[in-house]
Coordinates of N, CA and C and ligand atoms in Angstrom, one line a residue:
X1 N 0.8 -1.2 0.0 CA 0.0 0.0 0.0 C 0.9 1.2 0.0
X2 N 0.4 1.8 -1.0 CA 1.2 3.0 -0.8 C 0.1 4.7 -0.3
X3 N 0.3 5.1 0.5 CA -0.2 7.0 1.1 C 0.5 7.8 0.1
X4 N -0.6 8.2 -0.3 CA -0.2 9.4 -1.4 C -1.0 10.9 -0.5
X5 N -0.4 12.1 -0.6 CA -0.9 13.4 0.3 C -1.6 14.1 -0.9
X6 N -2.9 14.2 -0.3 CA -3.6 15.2 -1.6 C -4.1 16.2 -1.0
X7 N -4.6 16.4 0.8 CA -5.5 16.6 1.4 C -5.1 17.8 1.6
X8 N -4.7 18.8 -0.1 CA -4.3 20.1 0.8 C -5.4 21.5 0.7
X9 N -5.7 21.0 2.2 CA -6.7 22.2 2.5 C -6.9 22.2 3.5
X10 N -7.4 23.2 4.7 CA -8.1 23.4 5.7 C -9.8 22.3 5.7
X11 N -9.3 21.6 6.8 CA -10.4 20.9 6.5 C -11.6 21.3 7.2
X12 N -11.4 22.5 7.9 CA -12.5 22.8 8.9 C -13.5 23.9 7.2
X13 N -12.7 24.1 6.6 CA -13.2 24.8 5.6 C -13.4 24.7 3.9
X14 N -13.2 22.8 4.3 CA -13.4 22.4 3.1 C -15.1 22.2 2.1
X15 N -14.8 22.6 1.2 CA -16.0 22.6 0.2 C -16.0 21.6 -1.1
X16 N -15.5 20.4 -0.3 CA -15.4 19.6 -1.3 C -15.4 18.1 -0.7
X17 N -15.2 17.3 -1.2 CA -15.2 15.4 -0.5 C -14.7 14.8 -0.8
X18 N -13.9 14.0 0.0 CA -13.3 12.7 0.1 C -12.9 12.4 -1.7
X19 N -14.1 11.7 -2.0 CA -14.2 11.4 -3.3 C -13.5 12.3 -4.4
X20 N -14.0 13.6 -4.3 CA -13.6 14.7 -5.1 C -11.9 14.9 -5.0
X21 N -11.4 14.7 -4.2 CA -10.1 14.8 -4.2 C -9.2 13.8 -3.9
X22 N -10.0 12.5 -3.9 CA -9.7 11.1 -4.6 C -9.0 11.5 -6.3
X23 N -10.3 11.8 -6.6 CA -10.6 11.5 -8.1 C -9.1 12.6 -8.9
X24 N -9.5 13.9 -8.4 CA -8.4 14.9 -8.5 C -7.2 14.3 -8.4
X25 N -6.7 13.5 -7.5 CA -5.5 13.3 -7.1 C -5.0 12.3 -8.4
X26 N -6.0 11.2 -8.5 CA -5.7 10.3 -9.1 C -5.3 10.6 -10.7
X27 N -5.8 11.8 -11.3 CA -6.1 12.4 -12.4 C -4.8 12.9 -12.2
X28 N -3.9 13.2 -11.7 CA -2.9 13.5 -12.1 C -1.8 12.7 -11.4
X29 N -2.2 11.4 -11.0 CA -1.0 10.4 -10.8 C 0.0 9.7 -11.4
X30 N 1.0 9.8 -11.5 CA 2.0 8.7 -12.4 C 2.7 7.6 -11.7
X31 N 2.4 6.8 -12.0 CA 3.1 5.4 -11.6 C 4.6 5.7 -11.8
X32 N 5.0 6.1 -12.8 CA 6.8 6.4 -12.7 C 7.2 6.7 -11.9
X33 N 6.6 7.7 -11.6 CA 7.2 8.7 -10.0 C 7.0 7.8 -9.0
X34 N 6.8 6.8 -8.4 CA 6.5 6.2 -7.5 C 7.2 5.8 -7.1
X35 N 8.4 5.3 -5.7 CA 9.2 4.7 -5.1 C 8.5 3.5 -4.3
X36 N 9.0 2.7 -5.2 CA 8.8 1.2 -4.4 C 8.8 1.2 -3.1
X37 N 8.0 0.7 -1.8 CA 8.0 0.9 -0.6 C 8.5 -0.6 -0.2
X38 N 8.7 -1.1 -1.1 CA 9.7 -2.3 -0.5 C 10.8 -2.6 -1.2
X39 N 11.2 -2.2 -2.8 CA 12.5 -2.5 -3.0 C 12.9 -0.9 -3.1
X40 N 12.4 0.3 -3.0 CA 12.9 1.1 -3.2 C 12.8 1.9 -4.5
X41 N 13.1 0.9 -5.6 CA 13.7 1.2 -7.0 C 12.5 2.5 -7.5
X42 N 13.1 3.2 -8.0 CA 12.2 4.4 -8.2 C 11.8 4.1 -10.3
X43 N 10.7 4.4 -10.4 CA 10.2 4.8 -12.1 C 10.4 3.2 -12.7
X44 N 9.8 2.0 -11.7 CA 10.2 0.5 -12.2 C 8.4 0.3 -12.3
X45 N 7.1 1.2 -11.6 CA 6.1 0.8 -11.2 C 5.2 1.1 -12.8
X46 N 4.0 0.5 -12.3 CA 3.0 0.4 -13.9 C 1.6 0.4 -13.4
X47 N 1.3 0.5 -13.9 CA -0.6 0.1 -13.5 C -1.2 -1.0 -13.5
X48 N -1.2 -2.0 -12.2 CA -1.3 -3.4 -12.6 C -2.9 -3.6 -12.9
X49 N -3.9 -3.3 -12.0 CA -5.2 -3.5 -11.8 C -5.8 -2.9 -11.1
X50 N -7.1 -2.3 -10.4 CA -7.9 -1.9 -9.6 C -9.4 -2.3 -9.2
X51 N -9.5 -2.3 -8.2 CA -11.1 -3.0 -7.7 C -11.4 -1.4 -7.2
X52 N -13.0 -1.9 -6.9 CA -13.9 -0.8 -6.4 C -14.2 -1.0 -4.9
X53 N -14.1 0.2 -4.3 CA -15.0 0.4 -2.6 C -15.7 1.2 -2.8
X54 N -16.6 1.4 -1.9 CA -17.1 2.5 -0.7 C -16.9 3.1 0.2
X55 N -16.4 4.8 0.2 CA -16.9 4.9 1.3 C -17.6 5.9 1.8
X56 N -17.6 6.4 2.8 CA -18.6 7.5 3.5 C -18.0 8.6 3.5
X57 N -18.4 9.4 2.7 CA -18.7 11.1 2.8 C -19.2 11.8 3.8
X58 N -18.5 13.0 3.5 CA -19.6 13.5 4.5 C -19.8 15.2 3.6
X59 N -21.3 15.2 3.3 CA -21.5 16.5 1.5 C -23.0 17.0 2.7
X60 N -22.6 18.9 2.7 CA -23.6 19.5 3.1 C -23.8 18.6 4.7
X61 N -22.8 18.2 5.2 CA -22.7 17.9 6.7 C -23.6 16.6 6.9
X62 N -24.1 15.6 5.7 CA -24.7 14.8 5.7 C -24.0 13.3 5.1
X63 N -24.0 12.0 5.6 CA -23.2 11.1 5.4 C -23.7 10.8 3.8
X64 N -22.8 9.9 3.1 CA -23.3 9.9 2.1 C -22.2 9.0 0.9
X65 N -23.0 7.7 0.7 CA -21.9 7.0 0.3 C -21.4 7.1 -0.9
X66 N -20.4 7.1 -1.2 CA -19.6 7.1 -2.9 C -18.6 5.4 -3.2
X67 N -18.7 5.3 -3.9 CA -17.7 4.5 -4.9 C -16.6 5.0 -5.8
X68 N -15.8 4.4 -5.3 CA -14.8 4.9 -6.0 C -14.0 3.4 -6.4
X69 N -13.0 3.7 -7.6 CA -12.3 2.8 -7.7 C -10.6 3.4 -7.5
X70 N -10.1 2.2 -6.6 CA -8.7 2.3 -6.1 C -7.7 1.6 -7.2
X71 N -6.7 2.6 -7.9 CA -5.8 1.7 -8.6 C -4.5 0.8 -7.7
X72 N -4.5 0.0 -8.5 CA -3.3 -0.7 -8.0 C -2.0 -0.6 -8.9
X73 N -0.8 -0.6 -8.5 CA 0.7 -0.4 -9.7 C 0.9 -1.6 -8.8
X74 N 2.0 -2.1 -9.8 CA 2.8 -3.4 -9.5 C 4.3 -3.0 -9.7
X75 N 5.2 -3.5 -9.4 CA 6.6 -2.7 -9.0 C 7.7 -4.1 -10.4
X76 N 8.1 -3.3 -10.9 CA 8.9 -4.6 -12.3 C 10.0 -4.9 -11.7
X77 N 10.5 -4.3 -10.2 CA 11.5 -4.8 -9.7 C 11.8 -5.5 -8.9
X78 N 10.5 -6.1 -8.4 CA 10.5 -6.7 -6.8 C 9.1 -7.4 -7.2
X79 N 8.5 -7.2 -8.0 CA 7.1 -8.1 -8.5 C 6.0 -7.4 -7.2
X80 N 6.1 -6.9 -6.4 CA 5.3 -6.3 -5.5 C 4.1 -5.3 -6.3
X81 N 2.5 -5.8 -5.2 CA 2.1 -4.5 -6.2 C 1.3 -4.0 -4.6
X82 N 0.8 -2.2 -5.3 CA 0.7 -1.6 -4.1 C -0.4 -0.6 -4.4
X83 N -1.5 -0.6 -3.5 CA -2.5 0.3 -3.9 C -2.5 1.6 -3.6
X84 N -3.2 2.8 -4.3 CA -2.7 3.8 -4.2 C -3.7 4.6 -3.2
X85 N -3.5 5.1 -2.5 CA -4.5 5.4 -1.2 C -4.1 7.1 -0.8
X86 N -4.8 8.1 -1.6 CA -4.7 9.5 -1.2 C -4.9 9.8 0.5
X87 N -5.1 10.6 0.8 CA -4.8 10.5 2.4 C -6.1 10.8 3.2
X88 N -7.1 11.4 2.0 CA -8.8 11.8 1.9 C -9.4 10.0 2.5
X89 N -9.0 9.1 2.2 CA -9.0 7.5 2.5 C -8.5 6.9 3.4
X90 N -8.9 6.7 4.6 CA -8.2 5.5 5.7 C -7.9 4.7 5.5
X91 N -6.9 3.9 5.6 CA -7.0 2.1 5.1 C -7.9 1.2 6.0
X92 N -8.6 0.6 5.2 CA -9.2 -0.4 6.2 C -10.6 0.1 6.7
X93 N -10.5 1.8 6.2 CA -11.8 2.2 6.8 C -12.6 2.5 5.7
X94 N -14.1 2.1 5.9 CA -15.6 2.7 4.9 C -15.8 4.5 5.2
X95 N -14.9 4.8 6.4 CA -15.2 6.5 6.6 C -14.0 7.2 5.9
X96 N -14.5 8.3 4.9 CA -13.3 9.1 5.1 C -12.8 9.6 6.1
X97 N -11.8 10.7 5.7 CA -11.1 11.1 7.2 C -11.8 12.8 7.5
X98 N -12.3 12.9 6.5 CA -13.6 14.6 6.9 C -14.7 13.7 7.7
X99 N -15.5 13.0 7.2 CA -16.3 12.2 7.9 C -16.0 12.2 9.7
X100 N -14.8 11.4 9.5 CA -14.0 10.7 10.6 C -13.7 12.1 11.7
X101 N -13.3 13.3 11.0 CA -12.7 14.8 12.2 C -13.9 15.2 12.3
X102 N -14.9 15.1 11.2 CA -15.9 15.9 11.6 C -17.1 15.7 12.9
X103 N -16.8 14.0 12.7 CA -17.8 13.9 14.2 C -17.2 13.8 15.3
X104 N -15.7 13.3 15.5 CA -14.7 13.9 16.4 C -14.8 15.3 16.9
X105 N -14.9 16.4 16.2 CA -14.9 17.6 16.2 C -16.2 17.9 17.3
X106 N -17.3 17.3 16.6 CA -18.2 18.1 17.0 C -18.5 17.4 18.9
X107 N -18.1 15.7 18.5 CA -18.1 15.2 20.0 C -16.8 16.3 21.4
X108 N -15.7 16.4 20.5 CA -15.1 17.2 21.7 C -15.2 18.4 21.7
X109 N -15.8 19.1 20.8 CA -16.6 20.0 21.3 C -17.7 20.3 22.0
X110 N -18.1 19.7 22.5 CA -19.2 19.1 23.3 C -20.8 19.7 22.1
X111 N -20.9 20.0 20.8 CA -22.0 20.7 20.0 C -23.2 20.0 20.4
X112 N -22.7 18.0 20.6 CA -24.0 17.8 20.4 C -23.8 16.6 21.5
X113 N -25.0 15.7 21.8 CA -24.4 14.8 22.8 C -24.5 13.8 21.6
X114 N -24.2 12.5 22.9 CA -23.7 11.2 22.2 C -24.7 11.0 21.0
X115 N -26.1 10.4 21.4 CA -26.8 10.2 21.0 C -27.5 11.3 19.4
X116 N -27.3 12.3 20.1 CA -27.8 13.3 18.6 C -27.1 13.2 17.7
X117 N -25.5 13.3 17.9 CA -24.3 12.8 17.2 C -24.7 11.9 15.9
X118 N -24.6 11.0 17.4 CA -25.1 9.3 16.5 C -26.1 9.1 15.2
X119 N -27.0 10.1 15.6 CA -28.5 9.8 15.2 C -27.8 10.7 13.4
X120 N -27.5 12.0 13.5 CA -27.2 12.7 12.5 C -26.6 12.3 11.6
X121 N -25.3 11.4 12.1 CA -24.4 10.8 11.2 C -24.4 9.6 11.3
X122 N -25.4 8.6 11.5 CA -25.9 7.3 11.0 C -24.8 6.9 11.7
X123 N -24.1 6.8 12.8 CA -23.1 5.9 13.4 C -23.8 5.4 14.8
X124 N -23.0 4.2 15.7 CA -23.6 3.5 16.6 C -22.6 4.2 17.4
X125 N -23.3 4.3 18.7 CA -21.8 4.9 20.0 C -20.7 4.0 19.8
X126 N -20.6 3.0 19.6 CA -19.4 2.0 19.8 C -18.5 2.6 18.2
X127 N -18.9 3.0 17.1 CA -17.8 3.4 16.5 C -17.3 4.9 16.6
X128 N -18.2 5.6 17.6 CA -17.9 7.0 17.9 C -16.7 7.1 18.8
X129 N -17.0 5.8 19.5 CA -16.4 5.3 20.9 C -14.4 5.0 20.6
X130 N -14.9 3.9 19.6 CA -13.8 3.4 18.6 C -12.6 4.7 18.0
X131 N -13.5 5.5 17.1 CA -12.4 7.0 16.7 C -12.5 7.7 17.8
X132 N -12.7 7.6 19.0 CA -12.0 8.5 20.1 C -11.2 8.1 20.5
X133 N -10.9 6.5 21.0 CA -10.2 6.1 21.4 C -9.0 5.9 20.4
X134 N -9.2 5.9 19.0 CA -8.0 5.6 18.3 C -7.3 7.4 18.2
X135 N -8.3 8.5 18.2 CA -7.4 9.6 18.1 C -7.1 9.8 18.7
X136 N -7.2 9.6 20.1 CA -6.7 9.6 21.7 C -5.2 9.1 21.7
X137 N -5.3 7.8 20.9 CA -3.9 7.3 21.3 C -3.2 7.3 20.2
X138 N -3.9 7.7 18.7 CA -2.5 8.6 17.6 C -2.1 9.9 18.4
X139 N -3.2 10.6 18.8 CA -2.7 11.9 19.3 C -1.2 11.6 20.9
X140 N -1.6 11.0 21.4 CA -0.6 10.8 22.4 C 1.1 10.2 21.5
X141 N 0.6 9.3 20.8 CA 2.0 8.9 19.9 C 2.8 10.1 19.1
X142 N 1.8 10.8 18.6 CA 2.1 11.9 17.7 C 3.0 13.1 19.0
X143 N 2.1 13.3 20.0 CA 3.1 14.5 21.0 C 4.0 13.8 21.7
X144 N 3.8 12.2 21.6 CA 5.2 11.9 22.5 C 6.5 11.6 21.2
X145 N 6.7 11.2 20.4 CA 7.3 11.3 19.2 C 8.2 12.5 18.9
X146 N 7.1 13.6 19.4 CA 7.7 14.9 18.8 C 8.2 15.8 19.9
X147 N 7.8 15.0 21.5 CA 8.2 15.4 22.8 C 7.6 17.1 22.7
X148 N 6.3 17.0 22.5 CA 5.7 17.7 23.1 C 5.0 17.7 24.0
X149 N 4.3 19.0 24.4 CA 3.7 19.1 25.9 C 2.1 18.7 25.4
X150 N 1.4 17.7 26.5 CA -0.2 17.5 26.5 C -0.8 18.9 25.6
X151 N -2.0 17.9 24.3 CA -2.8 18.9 24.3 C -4.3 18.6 24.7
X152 N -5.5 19.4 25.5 CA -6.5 18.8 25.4 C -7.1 18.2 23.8
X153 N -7.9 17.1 24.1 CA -8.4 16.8 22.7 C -8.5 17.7 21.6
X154 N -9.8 18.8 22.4 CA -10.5 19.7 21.6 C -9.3 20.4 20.7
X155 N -7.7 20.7 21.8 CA -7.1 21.5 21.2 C -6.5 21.2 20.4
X156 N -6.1 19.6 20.0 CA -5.6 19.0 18.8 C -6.4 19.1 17.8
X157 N -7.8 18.5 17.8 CA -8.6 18.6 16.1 C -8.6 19.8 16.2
X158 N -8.6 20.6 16.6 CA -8.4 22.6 15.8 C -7.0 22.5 15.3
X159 N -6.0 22.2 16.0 CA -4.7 22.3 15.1 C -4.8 21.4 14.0
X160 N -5.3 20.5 14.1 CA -5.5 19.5 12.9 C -6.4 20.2 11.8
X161 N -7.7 20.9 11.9 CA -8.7 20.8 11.4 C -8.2 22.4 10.7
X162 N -7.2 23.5 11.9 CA -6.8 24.9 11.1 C -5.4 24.5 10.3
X163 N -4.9 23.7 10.5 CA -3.6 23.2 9.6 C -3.7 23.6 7.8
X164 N -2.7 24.7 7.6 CA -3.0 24.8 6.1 C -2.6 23.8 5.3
X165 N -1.9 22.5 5.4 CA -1.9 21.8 4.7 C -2.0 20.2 5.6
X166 N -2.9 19.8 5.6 CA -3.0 18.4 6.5 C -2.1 17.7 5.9
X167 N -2.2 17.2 5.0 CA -1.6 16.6 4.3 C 0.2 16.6 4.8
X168 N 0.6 17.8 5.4 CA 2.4 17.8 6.3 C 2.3 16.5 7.3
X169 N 0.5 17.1 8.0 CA 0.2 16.2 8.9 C 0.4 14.6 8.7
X170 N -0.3 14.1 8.0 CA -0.6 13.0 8.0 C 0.5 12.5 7.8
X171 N 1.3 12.9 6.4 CA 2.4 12.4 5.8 C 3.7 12.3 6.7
X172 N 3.7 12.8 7.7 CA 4.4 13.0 8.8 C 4.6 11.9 10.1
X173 N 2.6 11.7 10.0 CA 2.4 10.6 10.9 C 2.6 9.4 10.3
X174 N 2.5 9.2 9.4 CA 2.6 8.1 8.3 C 4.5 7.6 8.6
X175 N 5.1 9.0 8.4 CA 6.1 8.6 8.2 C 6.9 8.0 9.8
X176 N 6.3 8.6 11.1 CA 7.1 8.2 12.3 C 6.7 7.2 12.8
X177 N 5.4 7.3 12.2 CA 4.6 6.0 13.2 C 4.3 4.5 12.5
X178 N 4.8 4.4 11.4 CA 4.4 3.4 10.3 C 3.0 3.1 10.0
X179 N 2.2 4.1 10.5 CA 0.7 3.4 9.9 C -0.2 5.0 9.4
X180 N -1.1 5.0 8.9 CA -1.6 6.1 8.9 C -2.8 6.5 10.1
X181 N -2.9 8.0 10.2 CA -3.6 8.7 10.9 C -5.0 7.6 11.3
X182 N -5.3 7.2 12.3 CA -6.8 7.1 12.5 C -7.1 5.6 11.7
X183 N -5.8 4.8 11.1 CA -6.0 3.6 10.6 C -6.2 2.7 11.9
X184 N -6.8 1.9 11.8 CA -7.4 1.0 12.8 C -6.4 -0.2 13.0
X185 N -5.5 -0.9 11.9 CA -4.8 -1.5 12.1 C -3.6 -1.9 11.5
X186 N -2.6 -1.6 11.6 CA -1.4 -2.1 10.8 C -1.5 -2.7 9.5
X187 N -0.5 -2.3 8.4 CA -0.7 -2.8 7.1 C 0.9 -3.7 6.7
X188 N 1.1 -4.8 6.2 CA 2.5 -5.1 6.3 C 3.5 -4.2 5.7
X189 N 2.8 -3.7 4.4 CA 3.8 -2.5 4.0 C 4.1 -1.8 4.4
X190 N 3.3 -1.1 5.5 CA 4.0 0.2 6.4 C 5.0 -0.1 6.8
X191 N 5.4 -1.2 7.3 CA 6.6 -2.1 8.2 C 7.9 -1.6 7.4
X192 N 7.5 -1.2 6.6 CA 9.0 -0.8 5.2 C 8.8 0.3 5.5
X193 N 8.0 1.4 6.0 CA 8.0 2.9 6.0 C 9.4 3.3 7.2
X194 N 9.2 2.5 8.0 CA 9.9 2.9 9.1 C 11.8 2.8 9.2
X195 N 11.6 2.2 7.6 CA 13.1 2.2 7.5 C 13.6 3.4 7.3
X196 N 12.9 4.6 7.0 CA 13.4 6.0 6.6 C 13.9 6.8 7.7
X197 N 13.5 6.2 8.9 CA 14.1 7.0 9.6 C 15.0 6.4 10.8
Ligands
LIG1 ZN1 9.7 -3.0 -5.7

């Protein structure tokens, strides 16, 4: 698997989705440019195949499912192939990652309670439960990594959500922590990311 960063915008003030900047990103991707994340070899990759997902949007503050199709490149130097995953995309996850801040957001801001939460954005407490607890403990990896001082919740998704380019973010977390932001579980390829540093 390979993280590609597209996600460059203020997300607290984004006017656009997941999908939309899927599609954008994709429209201008080249397989050449790609560095193999397991042999390295750079401009060896090609377009091998792609399948279709789902996932959740979130358009006019309402969930909302899209299809997209994920390409795959295959690497001519290592026979490895690796799907291409903009940063708008969680691995592993049906939510994007606007989806994903946005009801974060509004839970640690206290806007709404559990339940109205839930009800609005078609989610059950247990996966509301789920992304607090996982951004609770990216966010603690992420300030202890960088040996910073505690921030409250609330005060991290604002730095996240006013960040002019998330995308430093992620690609950042991606790169110290070997998995991406809010991914739920390890991918074996990441295991190669961590050789960079
Ligand atoms: Zn390779």
């Amino acid at each position: 698997m390979i993280r590609k960063n597209s996600l460059f915008c203020k997300i607290i003030r984004i006017k656009t989705s997941s999908k939309f900047l899927f599609l954008d990103f994709m429209r201008s991707f080249q397989p050449k440019t790609v560095e193999c994340p397991i042999c390295h070899s750079k401009g060896n990759c090609k377009i091998h195949a792609s399948y279709s997902r789902s996932i959740i949007d979130i358009i006019h503050g309402k969930p909302v499912y899209q299809d997209i199709c994920v390409t795959r490149i295959i690497c001519e130097s290592c026979g490895h192939s690796h799907a291409i995953l903009p940063d708008t995309i969680i691995p592993y996850s049906q939510y994007g990652i606007f989806f994903i801040l946005r009801v974060l957001a509004e839970y640690f801001t206290h806007l709404k309670t559990v339940a109205s939460l839930c009800e609005a954005y078609n989610i059950t407490p247990s996966m509301l439960y789920r992304w607090r607890d996982m951004f609770l403990q990216n966010r603690s990896v992420w300030l202890s990594i960088l040996d910073q001082k505690e921030q409250l919740p609330k005060d991290f998704i604002r730095f996240l959500c006013l960040m002019e380019h998330f995308s430093d973010f992620s690609s950042g977390f991606f790169r110290l922590t070997g998995s991406s932001f809010l991914q739920s579980h390890a991918n074996p390829t990441a295991l190669f990311g961590r050789k960079h540093f």
